[in-house]
JSON list of C-alpha atoms in Angstrom, two decimals:
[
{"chain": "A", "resi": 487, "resn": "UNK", "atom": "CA", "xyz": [17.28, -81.03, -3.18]},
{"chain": "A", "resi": 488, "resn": "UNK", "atom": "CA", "xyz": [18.73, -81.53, 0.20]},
{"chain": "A", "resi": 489, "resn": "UNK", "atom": "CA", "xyz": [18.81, -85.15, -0.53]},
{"chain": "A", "resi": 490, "resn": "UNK", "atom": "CA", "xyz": [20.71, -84.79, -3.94]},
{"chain": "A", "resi": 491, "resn": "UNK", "atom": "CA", "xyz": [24.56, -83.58, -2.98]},
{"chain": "A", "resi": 492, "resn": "UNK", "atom": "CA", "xyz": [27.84, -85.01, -2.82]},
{"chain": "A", "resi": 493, "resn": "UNK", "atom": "CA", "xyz": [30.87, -83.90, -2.12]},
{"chain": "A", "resi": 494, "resn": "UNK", "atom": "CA", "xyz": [33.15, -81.25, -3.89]},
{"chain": "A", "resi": 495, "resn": "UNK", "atom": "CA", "xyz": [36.69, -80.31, -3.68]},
{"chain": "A", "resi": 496, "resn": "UNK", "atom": "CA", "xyz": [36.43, -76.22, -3.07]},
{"chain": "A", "resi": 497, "resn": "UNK", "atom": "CA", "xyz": [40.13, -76.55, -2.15]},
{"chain": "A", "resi": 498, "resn": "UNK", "atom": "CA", "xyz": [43.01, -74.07, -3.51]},
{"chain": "A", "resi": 499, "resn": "UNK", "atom": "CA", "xyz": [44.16, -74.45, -6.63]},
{"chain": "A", "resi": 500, "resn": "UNK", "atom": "CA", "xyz": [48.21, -74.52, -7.20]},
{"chain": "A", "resi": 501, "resn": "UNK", "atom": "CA", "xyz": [48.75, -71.12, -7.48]},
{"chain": "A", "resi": 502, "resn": "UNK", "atom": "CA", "xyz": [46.71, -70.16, -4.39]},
{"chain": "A", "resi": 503, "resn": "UNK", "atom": "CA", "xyz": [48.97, -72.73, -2.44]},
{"chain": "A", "resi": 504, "resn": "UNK", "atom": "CA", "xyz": [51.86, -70.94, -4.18]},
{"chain": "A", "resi": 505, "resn": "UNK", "atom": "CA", "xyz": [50.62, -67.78, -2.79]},
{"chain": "A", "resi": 506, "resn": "UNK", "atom": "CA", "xyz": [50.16, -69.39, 0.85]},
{"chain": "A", "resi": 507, "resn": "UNK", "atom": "CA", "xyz": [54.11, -70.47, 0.88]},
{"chain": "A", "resi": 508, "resn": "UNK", "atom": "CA", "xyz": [55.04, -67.14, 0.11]},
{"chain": "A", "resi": 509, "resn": "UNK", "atom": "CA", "xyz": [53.23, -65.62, 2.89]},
{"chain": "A", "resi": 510, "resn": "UNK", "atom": "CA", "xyz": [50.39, -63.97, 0.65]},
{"chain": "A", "resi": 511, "resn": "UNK", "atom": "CA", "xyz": [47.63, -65.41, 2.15]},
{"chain": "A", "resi": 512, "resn": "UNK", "atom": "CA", "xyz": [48.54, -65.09, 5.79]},
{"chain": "A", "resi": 513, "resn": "UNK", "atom": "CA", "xyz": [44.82, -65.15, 6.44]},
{"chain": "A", "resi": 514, "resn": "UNK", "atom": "CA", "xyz": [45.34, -69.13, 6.64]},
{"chain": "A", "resi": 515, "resn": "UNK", "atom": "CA", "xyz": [47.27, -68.74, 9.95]},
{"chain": "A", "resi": 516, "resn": "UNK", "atom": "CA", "xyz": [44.49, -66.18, 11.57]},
{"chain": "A", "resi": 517, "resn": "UNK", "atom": "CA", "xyz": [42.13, -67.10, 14.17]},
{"chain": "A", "resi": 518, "resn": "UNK", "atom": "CA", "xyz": [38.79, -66.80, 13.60]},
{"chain": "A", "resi": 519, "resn": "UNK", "atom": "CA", "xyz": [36.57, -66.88, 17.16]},
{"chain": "A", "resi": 520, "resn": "UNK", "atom": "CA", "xyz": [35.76, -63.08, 16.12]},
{"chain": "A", "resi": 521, "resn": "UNK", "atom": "CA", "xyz": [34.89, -63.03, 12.78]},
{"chain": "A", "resi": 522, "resn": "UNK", "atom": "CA", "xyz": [31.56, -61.59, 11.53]},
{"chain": "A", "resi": 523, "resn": "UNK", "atom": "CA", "xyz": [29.19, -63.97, 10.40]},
{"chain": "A", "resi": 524, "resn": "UNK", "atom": "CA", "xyz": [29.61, -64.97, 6.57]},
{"chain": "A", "resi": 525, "resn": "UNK", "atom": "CA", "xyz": [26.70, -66.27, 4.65]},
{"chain": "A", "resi": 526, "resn": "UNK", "atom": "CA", "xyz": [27.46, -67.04, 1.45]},
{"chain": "A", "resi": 527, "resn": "UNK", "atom": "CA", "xyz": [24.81, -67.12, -1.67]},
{"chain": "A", "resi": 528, "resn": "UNK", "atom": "CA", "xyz": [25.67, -69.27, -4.89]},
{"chain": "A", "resi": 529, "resn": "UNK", "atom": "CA", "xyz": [23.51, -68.88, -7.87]},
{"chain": "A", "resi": 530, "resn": "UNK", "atom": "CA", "xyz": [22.06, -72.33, -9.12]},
{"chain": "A", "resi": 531, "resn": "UNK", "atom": "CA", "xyz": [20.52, -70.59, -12.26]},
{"chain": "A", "resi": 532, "resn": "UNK", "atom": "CA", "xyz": [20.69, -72.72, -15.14]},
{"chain": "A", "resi": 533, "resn": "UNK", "atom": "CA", "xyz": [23.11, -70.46, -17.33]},
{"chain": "A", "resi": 534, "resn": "UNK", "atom": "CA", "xyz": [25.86, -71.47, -14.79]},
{"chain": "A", "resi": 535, "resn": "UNK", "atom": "CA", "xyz": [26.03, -75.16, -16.56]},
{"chain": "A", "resi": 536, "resn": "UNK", "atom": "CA", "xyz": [28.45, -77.75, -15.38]},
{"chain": "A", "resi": 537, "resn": "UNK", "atom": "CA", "xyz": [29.09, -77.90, -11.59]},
{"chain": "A", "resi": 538, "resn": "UNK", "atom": "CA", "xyz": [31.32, -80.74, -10.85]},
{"chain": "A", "resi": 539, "resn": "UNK", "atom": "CA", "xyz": [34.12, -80.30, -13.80]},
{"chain": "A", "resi": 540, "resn": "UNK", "atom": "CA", "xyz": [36.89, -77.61, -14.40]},
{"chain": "A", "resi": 541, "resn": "UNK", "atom": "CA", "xyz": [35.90, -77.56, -18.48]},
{"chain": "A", "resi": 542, "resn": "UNK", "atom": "CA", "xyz": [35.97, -75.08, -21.13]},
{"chain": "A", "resi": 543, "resn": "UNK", "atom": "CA", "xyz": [32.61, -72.87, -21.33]},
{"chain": "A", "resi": 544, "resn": "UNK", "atom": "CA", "xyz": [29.83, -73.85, -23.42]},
{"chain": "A", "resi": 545, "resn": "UNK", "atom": "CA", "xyz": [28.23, -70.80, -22.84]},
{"chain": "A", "resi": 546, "resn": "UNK", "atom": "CA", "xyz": [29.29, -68.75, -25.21]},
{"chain": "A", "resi": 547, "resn": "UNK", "atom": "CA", "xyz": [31.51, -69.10, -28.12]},
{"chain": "A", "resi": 548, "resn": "UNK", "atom": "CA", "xyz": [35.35, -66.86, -28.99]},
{"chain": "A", "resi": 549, "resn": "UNK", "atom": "CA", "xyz": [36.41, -67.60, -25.41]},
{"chain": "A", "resi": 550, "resn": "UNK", "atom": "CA", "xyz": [39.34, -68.63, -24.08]},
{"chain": "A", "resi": 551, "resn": "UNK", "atom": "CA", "xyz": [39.62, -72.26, -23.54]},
{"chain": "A", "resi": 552, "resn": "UNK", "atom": "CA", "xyz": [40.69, -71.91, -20.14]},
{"chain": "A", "resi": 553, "resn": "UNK", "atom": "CA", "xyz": [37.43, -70.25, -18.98]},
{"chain": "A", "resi": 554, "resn": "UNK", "atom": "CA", "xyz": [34.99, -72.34, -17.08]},
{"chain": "A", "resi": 555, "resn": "UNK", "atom": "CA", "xyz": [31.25, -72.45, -16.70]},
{"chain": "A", "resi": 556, "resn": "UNK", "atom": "CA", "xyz": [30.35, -70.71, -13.51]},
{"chain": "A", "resi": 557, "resn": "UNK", "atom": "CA", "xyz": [29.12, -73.44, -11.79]},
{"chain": "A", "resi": 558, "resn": "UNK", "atom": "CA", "xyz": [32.36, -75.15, -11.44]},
{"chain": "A", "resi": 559, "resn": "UNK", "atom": "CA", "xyz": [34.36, -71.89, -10.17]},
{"chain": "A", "resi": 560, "resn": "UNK", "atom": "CA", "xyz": [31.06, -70.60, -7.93]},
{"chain": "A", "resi": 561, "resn": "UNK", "atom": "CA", "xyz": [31.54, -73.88, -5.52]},
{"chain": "A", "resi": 562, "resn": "UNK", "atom": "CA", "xyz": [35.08, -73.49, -5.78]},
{"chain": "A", "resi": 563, "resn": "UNK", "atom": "CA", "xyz": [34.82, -70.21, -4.21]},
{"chain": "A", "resi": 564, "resn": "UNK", "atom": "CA", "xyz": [32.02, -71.16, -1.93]},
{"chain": "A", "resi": 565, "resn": "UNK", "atom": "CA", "xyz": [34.36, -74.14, -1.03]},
{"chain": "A", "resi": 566, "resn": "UNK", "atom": "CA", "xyz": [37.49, -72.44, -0.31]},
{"chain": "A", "resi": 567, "resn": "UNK", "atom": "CA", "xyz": [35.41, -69.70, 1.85]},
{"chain": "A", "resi": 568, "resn": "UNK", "atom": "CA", "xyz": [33.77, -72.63, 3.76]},
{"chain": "A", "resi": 569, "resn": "UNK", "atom": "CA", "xyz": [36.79, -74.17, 4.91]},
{"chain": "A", "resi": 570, "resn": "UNK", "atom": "CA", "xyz": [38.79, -71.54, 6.22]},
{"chain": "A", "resi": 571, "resn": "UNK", "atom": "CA", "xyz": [35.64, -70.10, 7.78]},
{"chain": "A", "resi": 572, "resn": "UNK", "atom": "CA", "xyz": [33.68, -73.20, 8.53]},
{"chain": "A", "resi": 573, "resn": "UNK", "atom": "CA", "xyz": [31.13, -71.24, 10.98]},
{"chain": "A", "resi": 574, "resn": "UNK", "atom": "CA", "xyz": [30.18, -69.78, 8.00]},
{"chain": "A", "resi": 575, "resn": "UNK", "atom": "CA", "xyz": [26.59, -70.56, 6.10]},
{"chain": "A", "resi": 576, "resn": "UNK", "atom": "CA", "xyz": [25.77, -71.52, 2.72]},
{"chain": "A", "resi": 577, "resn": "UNK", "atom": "CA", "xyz": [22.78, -71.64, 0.23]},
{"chain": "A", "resi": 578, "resn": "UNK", "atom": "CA", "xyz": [22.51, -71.96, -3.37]},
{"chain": "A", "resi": 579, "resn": "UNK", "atom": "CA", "xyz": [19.00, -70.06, -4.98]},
{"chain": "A", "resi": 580, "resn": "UNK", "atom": "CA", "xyz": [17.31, -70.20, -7.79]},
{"chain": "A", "resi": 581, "resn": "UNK", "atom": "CA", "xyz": [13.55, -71.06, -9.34]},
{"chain": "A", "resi": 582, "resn": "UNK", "atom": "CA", "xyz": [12.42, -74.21, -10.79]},
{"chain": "A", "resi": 583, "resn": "UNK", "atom": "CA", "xyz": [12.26, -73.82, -14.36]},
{"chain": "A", "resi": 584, "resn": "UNK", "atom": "CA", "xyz": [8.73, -73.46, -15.36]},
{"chain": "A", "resi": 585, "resn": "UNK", "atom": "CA", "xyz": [7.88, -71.65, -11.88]},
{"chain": "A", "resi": 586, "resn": "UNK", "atom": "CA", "xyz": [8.93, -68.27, -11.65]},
{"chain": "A", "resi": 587, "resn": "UNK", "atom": "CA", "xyz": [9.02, -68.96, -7.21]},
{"chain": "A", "resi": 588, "resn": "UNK", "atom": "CA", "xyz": [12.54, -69.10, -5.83]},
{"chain": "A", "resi": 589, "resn": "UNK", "atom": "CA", "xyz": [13.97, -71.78, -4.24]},
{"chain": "A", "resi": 590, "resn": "UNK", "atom": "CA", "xyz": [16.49, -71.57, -1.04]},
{"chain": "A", "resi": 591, "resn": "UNK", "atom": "CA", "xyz": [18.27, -74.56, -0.32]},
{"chain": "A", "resi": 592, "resn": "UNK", "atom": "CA", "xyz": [20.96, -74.84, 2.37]},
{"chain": "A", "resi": 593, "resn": "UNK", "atom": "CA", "xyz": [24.20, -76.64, 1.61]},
{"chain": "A", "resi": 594, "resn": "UNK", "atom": "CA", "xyz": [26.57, -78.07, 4.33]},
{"chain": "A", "resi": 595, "resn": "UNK", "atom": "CA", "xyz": [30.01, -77.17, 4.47]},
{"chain": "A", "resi": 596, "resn": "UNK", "atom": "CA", "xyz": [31.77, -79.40, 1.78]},
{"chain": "A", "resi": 597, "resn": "UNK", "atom": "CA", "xyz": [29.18, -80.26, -0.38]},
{"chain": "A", "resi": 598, "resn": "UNK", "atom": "CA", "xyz": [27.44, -78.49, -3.62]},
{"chain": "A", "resi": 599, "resn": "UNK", "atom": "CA", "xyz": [24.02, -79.68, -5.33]},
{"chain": "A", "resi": 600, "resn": "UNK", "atom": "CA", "xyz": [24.05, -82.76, -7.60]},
{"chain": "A", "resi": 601, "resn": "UNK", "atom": "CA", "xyz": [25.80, -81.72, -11.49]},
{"chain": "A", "resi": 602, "resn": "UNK", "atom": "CA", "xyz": [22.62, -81.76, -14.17]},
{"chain": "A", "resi": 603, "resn": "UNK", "atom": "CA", "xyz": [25.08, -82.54, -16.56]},
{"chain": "A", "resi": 604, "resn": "UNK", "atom": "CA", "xyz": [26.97, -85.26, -15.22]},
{"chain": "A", "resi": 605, "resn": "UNK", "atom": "CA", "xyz": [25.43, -86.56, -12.75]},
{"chain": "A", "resi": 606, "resn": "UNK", "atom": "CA", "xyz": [22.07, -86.62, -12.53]},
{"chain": "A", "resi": 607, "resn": "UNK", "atom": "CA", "xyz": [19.22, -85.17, -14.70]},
{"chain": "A", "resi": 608, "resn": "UNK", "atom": "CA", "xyz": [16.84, -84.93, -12.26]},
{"chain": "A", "resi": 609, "resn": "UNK", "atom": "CA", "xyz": [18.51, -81.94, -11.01]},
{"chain": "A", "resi": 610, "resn": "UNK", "atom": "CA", "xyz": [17.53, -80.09, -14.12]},
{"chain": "A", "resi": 611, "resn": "UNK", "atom": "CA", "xyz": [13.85, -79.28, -12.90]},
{"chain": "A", "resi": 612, "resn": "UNK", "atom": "CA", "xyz": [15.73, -77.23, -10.26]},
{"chain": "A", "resi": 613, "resn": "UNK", "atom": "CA", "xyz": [17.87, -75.25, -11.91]},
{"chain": "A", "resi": 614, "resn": "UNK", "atom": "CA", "xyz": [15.73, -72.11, -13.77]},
{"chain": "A", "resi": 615, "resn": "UNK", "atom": "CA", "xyz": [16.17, -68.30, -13.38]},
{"chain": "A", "resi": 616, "resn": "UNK", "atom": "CA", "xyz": [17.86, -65.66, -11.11]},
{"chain": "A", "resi": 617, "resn": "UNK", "atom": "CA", "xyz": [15.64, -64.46, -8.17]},
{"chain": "A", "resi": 618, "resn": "UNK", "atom": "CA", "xyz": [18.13, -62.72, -6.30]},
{"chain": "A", "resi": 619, "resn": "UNK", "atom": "CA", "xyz": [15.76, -60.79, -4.18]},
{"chain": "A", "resi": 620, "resn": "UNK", "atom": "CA", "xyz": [14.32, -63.39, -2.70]},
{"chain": "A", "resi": 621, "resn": "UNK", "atom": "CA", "xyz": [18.16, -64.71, -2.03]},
{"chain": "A", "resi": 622, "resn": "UNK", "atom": "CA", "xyz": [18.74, -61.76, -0.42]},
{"chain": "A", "resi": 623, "resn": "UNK", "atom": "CA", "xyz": [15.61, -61.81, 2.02]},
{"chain": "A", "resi": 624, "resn": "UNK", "atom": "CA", "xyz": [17.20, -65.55, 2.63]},
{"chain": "A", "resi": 625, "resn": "UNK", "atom": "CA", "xyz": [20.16, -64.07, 3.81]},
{"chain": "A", "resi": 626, "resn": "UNK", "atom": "CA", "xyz": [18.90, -61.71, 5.64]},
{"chain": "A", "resi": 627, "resn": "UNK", "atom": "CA", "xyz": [16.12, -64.02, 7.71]},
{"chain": "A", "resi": 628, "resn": "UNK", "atom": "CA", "xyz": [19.70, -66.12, 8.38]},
{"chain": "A", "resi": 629, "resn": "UNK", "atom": "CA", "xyz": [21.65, -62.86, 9.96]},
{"chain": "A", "resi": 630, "resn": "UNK", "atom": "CA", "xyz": [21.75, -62.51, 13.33]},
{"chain": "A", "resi": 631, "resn": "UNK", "atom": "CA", "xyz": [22.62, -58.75, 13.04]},
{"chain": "A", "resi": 632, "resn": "UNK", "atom": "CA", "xyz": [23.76, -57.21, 10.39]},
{"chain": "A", "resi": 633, "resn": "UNK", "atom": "CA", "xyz": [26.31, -55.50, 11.91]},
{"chain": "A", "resi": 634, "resn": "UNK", "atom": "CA", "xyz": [29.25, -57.33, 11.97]},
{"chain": "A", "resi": 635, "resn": "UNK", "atom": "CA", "xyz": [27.98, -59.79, 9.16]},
{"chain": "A", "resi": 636, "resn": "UNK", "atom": "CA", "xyz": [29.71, -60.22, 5.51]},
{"chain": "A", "resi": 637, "resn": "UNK", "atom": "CA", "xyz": [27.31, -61.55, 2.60]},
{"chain": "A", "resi": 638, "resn": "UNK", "atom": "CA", "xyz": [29.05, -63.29, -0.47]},
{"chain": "A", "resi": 639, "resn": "UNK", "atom": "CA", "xyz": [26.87, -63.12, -3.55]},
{"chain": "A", "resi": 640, "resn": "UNK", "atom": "CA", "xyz": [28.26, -65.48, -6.46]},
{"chain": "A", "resi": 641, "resn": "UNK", "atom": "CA", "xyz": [26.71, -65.33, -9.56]},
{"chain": "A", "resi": 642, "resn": "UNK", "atom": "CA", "xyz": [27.16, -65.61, -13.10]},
{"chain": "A", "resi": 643, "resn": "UNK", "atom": "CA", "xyz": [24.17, -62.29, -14.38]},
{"chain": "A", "resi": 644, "resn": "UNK", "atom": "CA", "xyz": [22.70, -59.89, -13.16]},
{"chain": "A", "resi": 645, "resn": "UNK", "atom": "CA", "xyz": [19.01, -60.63, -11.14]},
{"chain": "A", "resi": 646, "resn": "UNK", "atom": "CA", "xyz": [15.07, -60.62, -12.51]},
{"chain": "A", "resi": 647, "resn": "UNK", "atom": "CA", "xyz": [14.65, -57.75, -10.60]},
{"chain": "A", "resi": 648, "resn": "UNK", "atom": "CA", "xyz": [17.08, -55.52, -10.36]},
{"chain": "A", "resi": 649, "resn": "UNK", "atom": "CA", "xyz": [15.73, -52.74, -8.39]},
{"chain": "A", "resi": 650, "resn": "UNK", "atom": "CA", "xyz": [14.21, -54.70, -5.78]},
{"chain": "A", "resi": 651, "resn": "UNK", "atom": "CA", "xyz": [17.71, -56.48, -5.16]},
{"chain": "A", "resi": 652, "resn": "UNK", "atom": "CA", "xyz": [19.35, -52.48, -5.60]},
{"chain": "A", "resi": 653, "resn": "UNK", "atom": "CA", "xyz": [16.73, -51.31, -2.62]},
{"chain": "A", "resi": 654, "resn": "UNK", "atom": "CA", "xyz": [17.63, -54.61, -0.62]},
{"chain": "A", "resi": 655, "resn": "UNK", "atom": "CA", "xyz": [21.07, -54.66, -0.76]},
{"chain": "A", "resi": 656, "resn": "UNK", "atom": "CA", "xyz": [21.81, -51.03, -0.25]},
{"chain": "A", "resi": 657, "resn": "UNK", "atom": "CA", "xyz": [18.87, -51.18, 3.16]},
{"chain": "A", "resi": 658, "resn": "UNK", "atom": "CA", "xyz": [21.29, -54.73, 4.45]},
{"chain": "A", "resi": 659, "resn": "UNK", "atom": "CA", "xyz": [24.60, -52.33, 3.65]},
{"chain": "A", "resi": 660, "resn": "UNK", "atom": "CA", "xyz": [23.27, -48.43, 5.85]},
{"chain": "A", "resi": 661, "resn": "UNK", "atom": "CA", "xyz": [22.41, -51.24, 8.31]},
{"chain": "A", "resi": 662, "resn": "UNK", "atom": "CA", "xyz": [25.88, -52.84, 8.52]},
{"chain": "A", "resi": 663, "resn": "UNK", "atom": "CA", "xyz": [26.33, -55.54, 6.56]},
{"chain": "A", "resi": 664, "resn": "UNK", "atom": "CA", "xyz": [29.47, -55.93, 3.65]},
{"chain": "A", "resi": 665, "resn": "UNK", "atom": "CA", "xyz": [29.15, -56.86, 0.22]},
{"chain": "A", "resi": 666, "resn": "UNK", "atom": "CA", "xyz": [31.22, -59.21, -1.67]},
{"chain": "A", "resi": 667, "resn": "UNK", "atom": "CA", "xyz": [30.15, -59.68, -5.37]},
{"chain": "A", "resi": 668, "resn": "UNK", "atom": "CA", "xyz": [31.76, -62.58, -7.13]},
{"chain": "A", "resi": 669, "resn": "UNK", "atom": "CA", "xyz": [31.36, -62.66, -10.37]},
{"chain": "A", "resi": 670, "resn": "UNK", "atom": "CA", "xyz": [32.21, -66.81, -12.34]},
{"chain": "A", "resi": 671, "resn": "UNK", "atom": "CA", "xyz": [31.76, -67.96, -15.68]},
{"chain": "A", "resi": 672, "resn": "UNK", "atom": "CA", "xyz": [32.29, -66.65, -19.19]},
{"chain": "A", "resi": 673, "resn": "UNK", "atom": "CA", "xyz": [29.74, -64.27, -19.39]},
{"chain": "A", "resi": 674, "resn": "UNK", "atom": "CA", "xyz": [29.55, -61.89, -17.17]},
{"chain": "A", "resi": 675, "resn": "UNK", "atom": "CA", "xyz": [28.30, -58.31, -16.96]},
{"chain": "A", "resi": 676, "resn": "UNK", "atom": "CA", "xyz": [30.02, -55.35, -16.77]},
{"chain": "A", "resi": 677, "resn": "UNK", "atom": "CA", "xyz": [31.68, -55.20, -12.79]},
{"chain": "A", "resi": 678, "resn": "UNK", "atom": "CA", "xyz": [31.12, -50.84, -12.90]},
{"chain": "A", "resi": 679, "resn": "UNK", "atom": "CA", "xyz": [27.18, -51.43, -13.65]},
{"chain": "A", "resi": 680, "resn": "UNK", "atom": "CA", "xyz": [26.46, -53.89, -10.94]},
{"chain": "A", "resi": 681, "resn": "UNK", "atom": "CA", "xyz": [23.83, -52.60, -8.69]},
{"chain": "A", "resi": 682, "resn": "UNK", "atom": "CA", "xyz": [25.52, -52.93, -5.36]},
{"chain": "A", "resi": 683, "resn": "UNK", "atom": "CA", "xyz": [26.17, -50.55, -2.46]},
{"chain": "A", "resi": 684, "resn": "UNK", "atom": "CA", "xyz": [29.95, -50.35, -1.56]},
{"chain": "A", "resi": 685, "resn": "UNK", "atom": "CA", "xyz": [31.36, -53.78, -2.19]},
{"chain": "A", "resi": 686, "resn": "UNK", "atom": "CA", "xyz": [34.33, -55.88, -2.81]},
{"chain": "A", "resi": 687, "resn": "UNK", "atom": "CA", "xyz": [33.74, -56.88, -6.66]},
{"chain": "A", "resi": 688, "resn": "UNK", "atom": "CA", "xyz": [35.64, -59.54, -8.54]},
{"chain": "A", "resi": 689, "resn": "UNK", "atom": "CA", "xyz": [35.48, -61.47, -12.07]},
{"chain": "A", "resi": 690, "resn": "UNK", "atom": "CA", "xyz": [36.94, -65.00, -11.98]},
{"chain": "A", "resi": 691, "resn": "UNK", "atom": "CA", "xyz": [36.41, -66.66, -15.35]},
{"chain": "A", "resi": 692, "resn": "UNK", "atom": "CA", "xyz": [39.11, -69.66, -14.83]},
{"chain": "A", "resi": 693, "resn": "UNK", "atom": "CA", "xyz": [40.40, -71.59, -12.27]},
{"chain": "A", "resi": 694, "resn": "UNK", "atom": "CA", "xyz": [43.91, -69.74, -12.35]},
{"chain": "A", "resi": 695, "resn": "UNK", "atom": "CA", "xyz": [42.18, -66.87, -10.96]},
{"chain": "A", "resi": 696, "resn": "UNK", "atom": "CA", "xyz": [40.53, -68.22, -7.85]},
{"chain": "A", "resi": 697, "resn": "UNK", "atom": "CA", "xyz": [43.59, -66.86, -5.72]},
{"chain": "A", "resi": 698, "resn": "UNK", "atom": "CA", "xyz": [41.38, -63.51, -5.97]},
{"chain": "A", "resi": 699, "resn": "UNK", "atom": "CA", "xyz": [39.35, -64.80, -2.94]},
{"chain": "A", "resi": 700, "resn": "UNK", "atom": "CA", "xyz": [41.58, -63.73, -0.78]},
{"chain": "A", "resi": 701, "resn": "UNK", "atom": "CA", "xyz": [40.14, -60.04, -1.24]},
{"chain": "A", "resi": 702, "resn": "UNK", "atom": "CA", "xyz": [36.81, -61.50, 0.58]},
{"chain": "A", "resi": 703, "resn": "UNK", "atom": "CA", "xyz": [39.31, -62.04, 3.45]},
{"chain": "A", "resi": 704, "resn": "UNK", "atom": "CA", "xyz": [40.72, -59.12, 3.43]},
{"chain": "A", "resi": 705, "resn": "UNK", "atom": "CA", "xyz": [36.98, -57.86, 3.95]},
{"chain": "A", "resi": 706, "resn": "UNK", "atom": "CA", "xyz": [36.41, -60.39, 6.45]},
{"chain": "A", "resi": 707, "resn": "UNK", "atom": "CA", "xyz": [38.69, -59.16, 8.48]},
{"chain": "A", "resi": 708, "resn": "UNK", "atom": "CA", "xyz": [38.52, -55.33, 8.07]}
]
């Protein structure tokens, strides 16, 4: 799939730029030669639909028009992250749809996998389930140390296998790495049940509400 990309915008929206002239988001103006390493993990299930367009949800029906399939707002985030923190690495993970193996491919800076929808359909065989476990062993064969390292997990569900991912995540977090969970998309489960150690948790369902990545910077730099 490393062939199939092209590029996407993952810049802020209008009221994130608002915030930045009023001084909110001062982490603009910070340097970054010590920040922790930042890997960040988008899921490319196929529930998180439409990748390349800010539309309303098809997902699931009685919600607000403004919400947006996950897809869309995941490389969003994963865009605005990259470029203030271009050191930073990124992967999208999922399994191919009628093989329950997970797939782990790296994205550079800038760009995001190839729409299904609206752009090509040969992206479809790519997009299946939710192996986060095997994203998180990903992320962890990337780290360098986990102490002093930050790992963004953006998703749209919860995992296959939920305890594995609670027994990796919570081993990654005694040994010193930070959690952010971001959670995109209409559907979305319940933020208190999530299964991760200590972590900075946040629902964005629309494209007004992007401006809540600057709590992953606020981790960043803690």
């Amino acid at each position: 799939l490393d062939a199939e990309t092209d590029d996407y915008f993952g810049d802020p929206q209008g009221d994130i730029l608002h915030d930045v002239r009023l001084g909110i988001l001062d982490v603009f103006e910070q340097e970054t030669e010590s920040d922790p390493q930042l890997i960040i993990a988008v899921d490319a299930s196929i529930s998180m639909m439409c990748l390349c367009k800010a539309e309303p949800s098809r997902l699931r029906y009685n919600v607000p028009v403004e919400q947006c399939d996950g897809g869309y707002l995941a490389w969003q985030v994963a865009g605005i992250l990259g470029k203030q923190y271009p050191e930073s690495s990124i992967f999208a993970w999922t399994s191919r749809r009628r093989n329950p193996n997970a797939i782990v491919y790296d994205m550079p800076i800038g760009q995001r996998p190839v729409c299904r929808l609206h752009e090509s359909r040969d992206a479809v065989e790519y997009m299946g389930n939710t192996p986060e476990s095997d994203a998180l062993l990903y992320a962890q064969s990337q780290l360098e140390s986990n102490e002093n390292s930050v790992l963004v997990i953006v998703t749209d569900g919860e995992p296959q296998n939920k305890s594995r991912s609670y027994g990796l995540t919570h081993a990654m977090y005694k040994a010193g790495t930070k959690f952010a969970v971001v959670c995109v998309g209409s559907y979305q489960p319940k933020l208190e049940e999530m299964h991760y150690p200590p972590a900075t948790i946040m629902s964005i369902k629309s494209p007004s509400e992007l401006s809540k990545v600057s709590q992953i910077f606020d981790l960043i730099r803690k």
